[in-house]
Coordinates of C-alpha atoms in Angstrom, one line a residue:
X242 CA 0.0 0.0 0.0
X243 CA 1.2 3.3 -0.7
X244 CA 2.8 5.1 2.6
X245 CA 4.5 8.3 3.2
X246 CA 6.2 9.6 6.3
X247 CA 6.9 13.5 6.6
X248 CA 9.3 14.8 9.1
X249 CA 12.3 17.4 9.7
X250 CA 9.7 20.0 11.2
X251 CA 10.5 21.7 14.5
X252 CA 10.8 25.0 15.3
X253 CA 13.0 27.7 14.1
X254 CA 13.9 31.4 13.9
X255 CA 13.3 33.5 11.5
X256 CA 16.0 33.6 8.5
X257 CA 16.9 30.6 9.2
X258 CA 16.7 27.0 7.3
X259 CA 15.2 23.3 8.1
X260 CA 15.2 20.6 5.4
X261 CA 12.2 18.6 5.4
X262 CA 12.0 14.9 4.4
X263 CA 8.9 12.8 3.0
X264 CA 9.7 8.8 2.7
X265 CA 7.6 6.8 0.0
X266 CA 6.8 3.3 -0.1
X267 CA 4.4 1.3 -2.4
X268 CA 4.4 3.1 -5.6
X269 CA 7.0 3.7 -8.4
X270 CA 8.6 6.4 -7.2
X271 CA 10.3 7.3 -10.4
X272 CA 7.0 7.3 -12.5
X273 CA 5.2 9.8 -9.9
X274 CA 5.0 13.6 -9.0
X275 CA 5.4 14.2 -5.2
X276 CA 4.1 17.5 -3.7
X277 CA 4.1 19.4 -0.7
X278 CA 1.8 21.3 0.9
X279 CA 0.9 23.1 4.4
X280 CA -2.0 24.3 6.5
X281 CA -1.5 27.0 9.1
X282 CA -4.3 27.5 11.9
X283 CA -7.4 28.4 11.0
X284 CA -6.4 28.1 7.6
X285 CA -7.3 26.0 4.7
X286 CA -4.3 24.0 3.3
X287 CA -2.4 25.2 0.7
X288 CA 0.4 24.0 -2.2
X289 CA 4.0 24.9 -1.9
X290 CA 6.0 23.0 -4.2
X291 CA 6.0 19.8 -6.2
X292 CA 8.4 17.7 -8.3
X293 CA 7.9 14.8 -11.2
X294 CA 10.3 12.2 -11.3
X295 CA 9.2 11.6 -14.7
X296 CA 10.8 14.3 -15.8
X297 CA 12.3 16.3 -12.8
X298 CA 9.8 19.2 -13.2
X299 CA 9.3 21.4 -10.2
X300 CA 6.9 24.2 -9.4
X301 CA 7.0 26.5 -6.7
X302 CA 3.9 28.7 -5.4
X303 CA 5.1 32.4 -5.3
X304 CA 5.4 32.6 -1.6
X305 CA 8.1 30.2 -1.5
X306 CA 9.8 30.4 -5.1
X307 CA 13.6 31.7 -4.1
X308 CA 13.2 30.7 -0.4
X309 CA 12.4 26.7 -0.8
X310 CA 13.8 24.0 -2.6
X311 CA 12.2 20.7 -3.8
X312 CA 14.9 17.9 -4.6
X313 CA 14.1 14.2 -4.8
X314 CA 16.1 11.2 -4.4
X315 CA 14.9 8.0 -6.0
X316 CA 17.6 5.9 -4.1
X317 CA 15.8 6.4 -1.3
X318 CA 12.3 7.2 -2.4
X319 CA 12.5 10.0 -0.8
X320 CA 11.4 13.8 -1.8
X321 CA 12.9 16.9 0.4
X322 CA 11.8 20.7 0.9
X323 CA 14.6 22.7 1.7
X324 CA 13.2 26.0 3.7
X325 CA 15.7 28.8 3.9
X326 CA 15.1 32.4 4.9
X327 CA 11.6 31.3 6.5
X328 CA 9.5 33.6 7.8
X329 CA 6.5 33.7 10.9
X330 CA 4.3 33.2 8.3
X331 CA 5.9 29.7 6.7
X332 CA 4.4 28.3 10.3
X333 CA 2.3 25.2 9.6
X334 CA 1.6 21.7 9.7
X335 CA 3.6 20.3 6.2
X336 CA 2.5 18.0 4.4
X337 CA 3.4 15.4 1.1
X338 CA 1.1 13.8 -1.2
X339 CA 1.8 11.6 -4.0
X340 CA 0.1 11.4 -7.5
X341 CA 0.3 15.0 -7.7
X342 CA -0.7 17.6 -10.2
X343 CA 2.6 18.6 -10.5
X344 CA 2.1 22.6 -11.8
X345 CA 0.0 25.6 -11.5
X346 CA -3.2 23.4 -10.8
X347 CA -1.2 21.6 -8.0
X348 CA -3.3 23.5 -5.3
X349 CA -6.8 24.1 -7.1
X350 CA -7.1 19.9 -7.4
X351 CA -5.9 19.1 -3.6
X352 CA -9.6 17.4 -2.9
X353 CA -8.6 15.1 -5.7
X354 CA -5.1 13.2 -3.9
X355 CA -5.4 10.5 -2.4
X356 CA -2.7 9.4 -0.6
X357 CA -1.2 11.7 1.9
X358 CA 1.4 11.8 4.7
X359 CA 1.1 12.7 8.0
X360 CA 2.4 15.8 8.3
X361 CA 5.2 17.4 10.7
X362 CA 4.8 21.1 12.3
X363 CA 7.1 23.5 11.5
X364 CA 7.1 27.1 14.0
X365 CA 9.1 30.1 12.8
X366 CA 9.6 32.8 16.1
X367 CA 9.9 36.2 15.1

């Protein structure tokens, strides 16, 4: 069955950087498009970023294009979100989902994935 397990969150200052890590099982990893996403309190949750390994495509909503990085390592089926220069406002709950809509519609589709992990908290202090 298809698993993923996010983690790396924890809490940081502002300006500074925490990888975050989402291990897949039970799928071909190398013929999928993982994505991240986050919800923030009160908030609906949102799309950040997404890769296919198809192709090594990545997207990047605005808010975090220059700031995050999406990489993907099919050794270990295992996608990362690199978060630099974070912000109070990067402060959520992340997420990963596989079978992803990797591009612009990556958020307006999230009702439609079905296979989702956990999700680890990140805090950013001002």
């Amino acid at each position: 069955d298809v698993q993923l397990q996010a983690s790396g969150g924890g809490w940081v200052q502002a300006g500074g950087s925490l990888r975050l890590s989402c291990a897949t099982s039970g799928f071909d990893f190398n013929d999928d498009a993982i994505g991240w996403f986050r919800q923030a309190p009160g908030l609906e949750r949102e799309a950040i970023s997404c890769i296919d390994n198809r192709d090594d495509t990545t997207y990047y909503v605005d808010s975090v294009k220059g700031r995050f990085t999406i990489s993907s390592d099919s050794a270990k089926n295992t996608v990362y979100l690199q978060m630099n220069s974070v912000k109070p406002e990067d402060t959520a709950v992340y997420y990963c989902a596989a079978d992803v809509s990797c591009g612009p519609r990556l958020g307006a589709v999230i009702g439609q994935y079905d296979y989702w992990g956990q999700g680890t908290l990140v805090t950013v202090s001002s």
